[in-house]
Amino acid sequence: MSDPFSFDDADQPAPRRPRDDEDLTYRPKEGGLASRAQAHITAARGVDYLGVLNPEQRAAVEAMDGPVLVLAGAGTGKTRVLTTRIAHTLATNRARAQEILAVTFTNTAAREMKERIAVLAGPAGEGMPWLGTFHSISTKILRRHAELVGLKSSFTILDTDDQIRLMKQVIKAEDIDEKRWPARALAQQIDSWKNRGLDPSRVPAGEAAAFANGKGAKLYKLYQDRLKTLNAADFGDLLLEAVRLFRENPDVLRQYQERFRYILVDEYQDTNTIQYLWLRLLAQPSGAKQQQNVCCVGDDDQSIYGWRGAEVDNILRFEKDFPGAVVVRLERNYRSTGHILAAAAHLIAHNEGRLGKTLFTDGVDGEKPTVTGVWDSEEEARIVGEEIEQLQRKGQSLDEVAILVRASFQMREFEERFITLGMPYRVIGGPRFYERAEIRDALAYLRCVTQPADDLAFERIANTPKRGLGDATLQQVQVYARTQNIPMIQAARMLCETDELKPKPRATLRDLTSAFARWSTLVENTPHHEVAQTILEESGYTDMWQKDRTAEAAGRLENLKELVRSMEEFPDMASFLEHVSLVMDADAKGGGERVSIMTLHAAKGLEFETVFLPGWEEGLFPHQRSLDESGRAGLEEERRLAYVGITRAKRRAKIIFATNRRIHGMWQTTIPSRFLDELPTAHVEVVEAPGGNYGGYQQSRFASMDTYESSYSTPGWQRAQQRRKEEPPRGGFQESAKQWGQGDWTRAGKGDTGRGPKLIEGELVAKSSAVSGYTKGARVFHLKFGNGTVVLVDGNKLTVEFDKAGRKMVLESFVQGI
DNA sequence: GATGGGCAAGTTTTT
DNA sequence: CTTGCCCATC
């Protein structure tokens, strides 16, 4: 990342650019001769960078004028298009690096783009000061115009933790029962308002009323007021305030509209409303920019962040929003083998409301994705371990193997298994470096020194390490600070001059405030990482961990060292702090080959030779809560998640479902995910769990395998196939949803509308039209639940009212007629 | 002012 | 079955 404080030349009006047909005009600016020469060299190399593209990619790169939407399926060279497009813009002298706005969602994506542009465009692409995340770019803009939105340029960025602590204070101050109305819930609500671009005055009355007996909007307002007093912004504010800045200050907006001659957006399907508004404002033509030169790249089939405000609709609506848009589809896949792609494509075809793409490859068919049924999650971990060992023997690098789970609790079983096996692994997406307590404490110290108004930081470390400043004392300081309307540190200092405090806390507090005063002067004339070191030592913070005899203490000290070390890479304390709050991530790399374990969400954008996809069971995947809360839309998002999972695999995709899984400590019988039913038989192989004898489990384990095989090859299944050909499928989604509503394992959500699940030829398991060996009213016996009466038949799934166990949905093969 | 027990809740997560 | 948070007690 470039120095966030380097505003490049943005303070001056953007220089008039030559028109495109005057491209060779000499521009005495930014690197002068050198960069001009470079531009020509790059242009000369143009044959290269365009030549390596396929026709669609090339079209996406060369459509330079006006809005462009690139629908880039998984593994079709999306990043290549984006980076080449930037290189092309530079090489053809359409814009200079600082006139291109390129937005990503994650810092990782931003970093990767920078690296690749550097390779493609050389020095001409250096800097790219406006390549970054929505948040980092907004921050940069806000710092320059902070006073226009009621902040100072040095404002602090609060993370979720600070946000919730502040929210708690607000809730408490309003005398609201924290139990009934948890701060976390309010924080989430406010976040979602901010995601939708709603400031306190615009919150819909109904939603505002839903929290704390109608106090929702009021609390939001109070929270925002507190943020301003603290000279702070939370993540949501960065975007919301930027949009407000643009709306209320047309002159400022114009400045940026003119500057950003070309705009690129990555992962457009993940944009939420406020990001969309932000983008719309900046993309407006203005000054020398005649049209909306905006290029959005995304894949509606990989939209998996609806639950945090992403609006798939943004991408679906693109052509309406940006009239005259050129739409380019990238469907040629360079990642996966044929069977894998076919399976993924078939699965995702069950979604409605897609823009519609079909991935294809010129490569080999390769291995078919496999589906394996196992008895329980323990066996699941065991066979995955065994298969990885086998692959390893065949020379597969562990770095090329990943386990992608739906929910993080699934990871534990794999970790435990791998520890016993001595199989090296890494968990991706665990607690981040800067979220660790010791790092946050250390940062709080630094924030107090550089930002005297940062009360949250002060409260955090006032009594860390323990120095005898308890709630009572801090309460006093806080009250004093509020009444005087001054920061707490200052209030503390002043209180020490009075005799309102008891002698002991008074002395402690005085020591602390004078220490802070001393450290503040230190910042002026000492390298910042040395200051940090000094503060951590003098405050007794390092000591605290050294005395700590718990297992983690050593690691924490190590982290603190790493923190100080990493500071050296930054020019000053302020830029360091900014990076920590916005940019810093802690991908623990290196240390030899490892299997990666992560959630499906975390896997987006990555690829592996071999991918294991465990836990494909109803309730877990698709996740029950998604179905409950978002109905059909939720189901479709889950399906996209499945699609993302399969398309991560280059050569091997191994899907697994367990018949029993422990959820909240209780063993539950599960049934295979409906997504399994939606895989195409021609491209998927159903395999038996390897490893032979599993003792007492065997019978049941085979019961589950039987089911699987039988739904595939039994007369019943074949009849169903036949019938499907003869008559159109009956029972739309609403009907099945109604039926499901009676089962205890899934309920139809409110959002259910429209047509039914598509029935597509040649799927693994027949749907509602399948013929079951049982009919309504039949008495059956189940190994686990005992006797019961069939109340509903849906293909090979039965809903049974058990005499003892109540109503359950089970697979037909699990019961016997009695 | 610390420390332990009791109780509720329990997808996905970036910035 | 955990984990994390809150409260009550020493």
mmCIF file of N, CA and C in Angstrom, chain A residues 587-644:
data_model
loop_
_atom_site.group_PDB
_atom_site.id
_atom_site.type_symbol
_atom_site.label_atom_id
_atom_site.label_comp_id
_atom_site.label_asym_id
_atom_site.label_seq_id
_atom_site.Cartn_x
_atom_site.Cartn_y
_atom_site.Cartn_z
ATOM 1 N N ASP A 587 -1.932 -13.038 7.332
ATOM 2 C CA ASP A 587 -1.905 -14.374 6.783
ATOM 3 C C ASP A 587 -0.580 -15.016 7.157
ATOM 4 N N ALA A 588 -0.683 -15.941 8.069
ATOM 5 C CA ALA A 588 0.511 -16.653 8.503
ATOM 6 C C ALA A 588 0.965 -17.548 7.365
ATOM 7 N N LYS A 589 1.973 -17.115 6.683
ATOM 8 C CA LYS A 589 2.454 -17.873 5.529
ATOM 9 C C LYS A 589 3.700 -18.656 5.898
ATOM 10 N N GLY A 590 4.154 -19.409 4.926
ATOM 11 C CA GLY A 590 5.428 -20.087 5.091
ATOM 12 C C GLY A 590 5.364 -21.264 6.036
ATOM 13 N N GLY A 591 6.531 -21.754 6.385
ATOM 14 C CA GLY A 591 6.569 -22.874 7.294
ATOM 15 C C GLY A 591 6.259 -24.196 6.617
ATOM 16 N N GLY A 592 6.552 -24.285 5.343
ATOM 17 C CA GLY A 592 6.408 -25.563 4.651
ATOM 18 C C GLY A 592 5.010 -25.816 4.138
ATOM 19 N N GLU A 593 4.848 -26.925 3.482
ATOM 20 C CA GLU A 593 3.575 -27.270 2.863
ATOM 21 C C GLU A 593 2.526 -27.600 3.905
ATOM 22 N N ARG A 594 1.338 -27.112 3.659
ATOM 23 C CA ARG A 594 0.249 -27.383 4.584
ATOM 24 C C ARG A 594 -1.059 -27.546 3.851
ATOM 25 N N VAL A 595 -1.918 -28.345 4.429
ATOM 26 C CA VAL A 595 -3.287 -28.431 3.949
ATOM 27 C C VAL A 595 -4.013 -27.190 4.453
ATOM 28 N N SER A 596 -4.838 -26.602 3.636
ATOM 29 C CA SER A 596 -5.600 -25.434 4.084
ATOM 30 C C SER A 596 -6.992 -25.855 4.537
ATOM 31 N N ILE A 597 -7.392 -25.324 5.659
ATOM 32 C CA ILE A 597 -8.762 -25.531 6.124
ATOM 33 C C ILE A 597 -9.412 -24.159 6.208
ATOM 34 N N MET A 598 -10.542 -24.019 5.583
ATOM 35 C CA MET A 598 -11.209 -22.710 5.643
ATOM 36 C C MET A 598 -12.685 -22.850 5.333
ATOM 37 N N THR A 599 -13.403 -21.756 5.518
ATOM 38 C CA THR A 599 -14.817 -21.775 5.163
ATOM 39 C C THR A 599 -14.956 -21.568 3.660
ATOM 40 N N LEU A 600 -16.100 -21.923 3.146
ATOM 41 C CA LEU A 600 -16.363 -21.703 1.732
ATOM 42 C C LEU A 600 -16.266 -20.218 1.400
ATOM 43 N N HIS A 601 -16.716 -19.391 2.321
ATOM 44 C CA HIS A 601 -16.648 -17.951 2.065
ATOM 45 C C HIS A 601 -15.214 -17.490 1.885
ATOM 46 N N ALA A 602 -14.365 -18.008 2.753
ATOM 47 C CA ALA A 602 -12.964 -17.573 2.699
ATOM 48 C C ALA A 602 -12.272 -18.087 1.457
ATOM 49 N N ALA A 603 -12.870 -19.088 0.805
ATOM 50 C CA ALA A 603 -12.192 -19.728 -0.321
ATOM 51 C C ALA A 603 -12.421 -19.000 -1.634
ATOM 52 N N LYS A 604 -13.357 -18.076 -1.638
ATOM 53 C CA LYS A 604 -13.646 -17.398 -2.894
ATOM 54 C C LYS A 604 -12.380 -16.753 -3.454
ATOM 55 N N GLY A 605 -12.149 -16.979 -4.723
ATOM 56 C CA GLY A 605 -10.982 -16.384 -5.342
ATOM 57 C C GLY A 605 -9.752 -17.276 -5.298
ATOM 58 N N LEU A 606 -9.807 -18.355 -4.524
ATOM 59 C CA LEU A 606 -8.642 -19.239 -4.433
ATOM 60 C C LEU A 606 -8.846 -20.476 -5.297
ATOM 61 N N GLU A 607 -7.790 -21.224 -5.489
ATOM 62 C CA GLU A 607 -7.914 -22.476 -6.233
ATOM 63 C C GLU A 607 -6.930 -23.500 -5.706
ATOM 64 N N PHE A 608 -7.314 -24.767 -5.820
ATOM 65 C CA PHE A 608 -6.487 -25.866 -5.332
ATOM 66 C C PHE A 608 -6.628 -27.056 -6.276
ATOM 67 N N GLU A 609 -5.592 -27.870 -6.333
ATOM 68 C CA GLU A 609 -5.685 -29.090 -7.133
ATOM 69 C C GLU A 609 -6.831 -29.953 -6.611
ATOM 70 N N THR A 610 -6.801 -30.165 -5.322
ATOM 71 C CA THR A 610 -7.792 -31.045 -4.705
ATOM 72 C C THR A 610 -8.587 -30.283 -3.653
ATOM 73 N N VAL A 611 -9.883 -30.415 -3.722
ATOM 74 C CA VAL A 611 -10.742 -29.732 -2.763
ATOM 75 C C VAL A 611 -11.673 -30.751 -2.107
ATOM 76 N N PHE A 612 -11.684 -30.768 -0.793
ATOM 77 C CA PHE A 612 -12.631 -31.599 -0.072
ATOM 78 C C PHE A 612 -13.788 -30.728 0.385
ATOM 79 N N LEU A 613 -14.990 -31.237 0.158
ATOM 80 C CA LEU A 613 -16.176 -30.470 0.519
ATOM 81 C C LEU A 613 -17.031 -31.305 1.466
ATOM 82 N N PRO A 614 -16.700 -31.288 2.741
ATOM 83 C CA PRO A 614 -17.445 -32.102 3.704
ATOM 84 C C PRO A 614 -18.718 -31.414 4.195
ATOM 85 N N GLY A 615 -19.556 -32.210 4.794
ATOM 86 C CA GLY A 615 -20.725 -31.634 5.462
ATOM 87 C C GLY A 615 -21.878 -31.267 4.560
ATOM 88 N N TRP A 616 -22.036 -31.978 3.452
ATOM 89 C CA TRP A 616 -23.155 -31.661 2.569
ATOM 90 C C TRP A 616 -24.412 -32.347 3.072
ATOM 91 N N GLU A 617 -24.980 -31.740 4.119
ATOM 92 C CA GLU A 617 -26.197 -32.288 4.700
ATOM 93 C C GLU A 617 -27.221 -31.181 4.869
ATOM 94 N N GLU A 618 -28.459 -31.572 4.743
ATOM 95 C CA GLU A 618 -29.539 -30.613 4.960
ATOM 96 C C GLU A 618 -29.406 -29.992 6.351
ATOM 97 N N GLY A 619 -29.623 -28.739 6.452
ATOM 98 C CA GLY A 619 -29.543 -28.078 7.750
ATOM 99 C C GLY A 619 -28.197 -27.418 7.945
ATOM 100 N N LEU A 620 -27.155 -28.099 7.482
ATOM 101 C CA LEU A 620 -25.816 -27.517 7.574
ATOM 102 C C LEU A 620 -25.469 -26.850 6.245
ATOM 103 N N PHE A 621 -25.785 -27.567 5.167
ATOM 104 C CA PHE A 621 -25.505 -27.026 3.841
ATOM 105 C C PHE A 621 -26.511 -27.579 2.866
ATOM 106 N N PRO A 622 -27.543 -26.852 2.499
ATOM 107 C CA PRO A 622 -27.804 -25.465 2.853
ATOM 108 C C PRO A 622 -28.031 -25.280 4.358
ATOM 109 N N HIS A 623 -27.550 -24.190 4.865
ATOM 110 C CA HIS A 623 -27.683 -23.926 6.282
ATOM 111 C C HIS A 623 -29.128 -23.586 6.625
ATOM 112 N N GLN A 624 -29.579 -24.199 7.713
ATOM 113 C CA GLN A 624 -30.957 -24.000 8.133
ATOM 114 C C GLN A 624 -31.317 -22.524 8.262
ATOM 115 N N ARG A 625 -30.393 -21.811 8.839
ATOM 116 C CA ARG A 625 -30.706 -20.424 9.146
ATOM 117 C C ARG A 625 -30.887 -19.584 7.880
ATOM 118 N N SER A 626 -30.127 -19.917 6.880
ATOM 119 C CA SER A 626 -30.289 -19.221 5.608
ATOM 120 C C SER A 626 -31.696 -19.431 5.075
ATOM 121 N N LEU A 627 -32.155 -20.667 5.171
ATOM 122 C CA LEU A 627 -33.490 -20.982 4.663
ATOM 123 C C LEU A 627 -34.549 -20.281 5.490
ATOM 124 N N ASP A 628 -34.366 -20.307 6.802
ATOM 125 C CA ASP A 628 -35.347 -19.694 7.690
ATOM 126 C C ASP A 628 -35.431 -18.196 7.471
ATOM 127 N N GLU A 629 -34.278 -17.590 7.369
ATOM 128 C CA GLU A 629 -34.277 -16.129 7.334
ATOM 129 C C GLU A 629 -34.488 -15.543 5.952
ATOM 130 N N SER A 630 -34.013 -16.232 4.959
ATOM 131 C CA SER A 630 -34.105 -15.624 3.634
ATOM 132 C C SER A 630 -34.810 -16.485 2.606
ATOM 133 N N GLY A 631 -35.367 -17.578 3.031
ATOM 134 C CA GLY A 631 -36.190 -18.371 2.136
ATOM 135 C C GLY A 631 -35.485 -18.760 0.853
ATOM 136 N N ARG A 632 -36.185 -18.552 -0.222
ATOM 137 C CA ARG A 632 -35.647 -18.972 -1.502
ATOM 138 C C ARG A 632 -34.342 -18.251 -1.846
ATOM 139 N N ALA A 633 -34.309 -16.968 -1.548
ATOM 140 C CA ALA A 633 -33.087 -16.217 -1.823
ATOM 141 C C ALA A 633 -31.929 -16.818 -1.039
ATOM 142 N N GLY A 634 -32.230 -17.213 0.191
ATOM 143 C CA GLY A 634 -31.201 -17.827 1.025
ATOM 144 C C GLY A 634 -30.726 -19.133 0.425
ATOM 145 N N LEU A 635 -31.671 -19.925 -0.038
ATOM 146 C CA LEU A 635 -31.319 -21.204 -0.648
ATOM 147 C C LEU A 635 -30.429 -20.985 -1.863
ATOM 148 N N GLU A 636 -30.783 -19.991 -2.652
ATOM 149 C CA GLU A 636 -29.988 -19.751 -3.857
ATOM 150 C C GLU A 636 -28.587 -19.281 -3.507
ATOM 151 N N GLU A 637 -28.490 -18.506 -2.441
ATOM 152 C CA GLU A 637 -27.156 -18.068 -2.042
ATOM 153 C C GLU A 637 -26.323 -19.251 -1.554
ATOM 154 N N GLU A 638 -26.978 -20.166 -0.846
ATOM 155 C CA GLU A 638 -26.285 -21.376 -0.416
ATOM 156 C C GLU A 638 -25.819 -22.178 -1.636
ATOM 157 N N ARG A 639 -26.674 -22.210 -2.631
ATOM 158 C CA ARG A 639 -26.319 -22.958 -3.820
ATOM 159 C C ARG A 639 -25.122 -22.314 -4.522
ATOM 160 N N ARG A 640 -25.098 -21.000 -4.508
ATOM 161 C CA ARG A 640 -23.937 -20.321 -5.094
ATOM 162 C C ARG A 640 -22.676 -20.662 -4.315
ATOM 163 N N LEU A 641 -22.858 -20.799 -3.012
ATOM 164 C CA LEU A 641 -21.735 -21.175 -2.169
ATOM 165 C C LEU A 641 -21.220 -22.558 -2.568
ATOM 166 N N ALA A 642 -22.148 -23.456 -2.851
ATOM 167 C CA ALA A 642 -21.763 -24.792 -3.298
ATOM 168 C C ALA A 642 -21.018 -24.699 -4.627
ATOM 169 N N TYR A 643 -21.502 -23.821 -5.455
ATOM 170 C CA TYR A 643 -20.875 -23.595 -6.761
ATOM 171 C C TYR A 643 -19.457 -23.056 -6.583
ATOM 172 N N VAL A 644 -19.331 -22.090 -5.711
ATOM 173 C CA VAL A 644 -17.999 -21.554 -5.423
ATOM 174 C C VAL A 644 -17.088 -22.684 -4.938
#
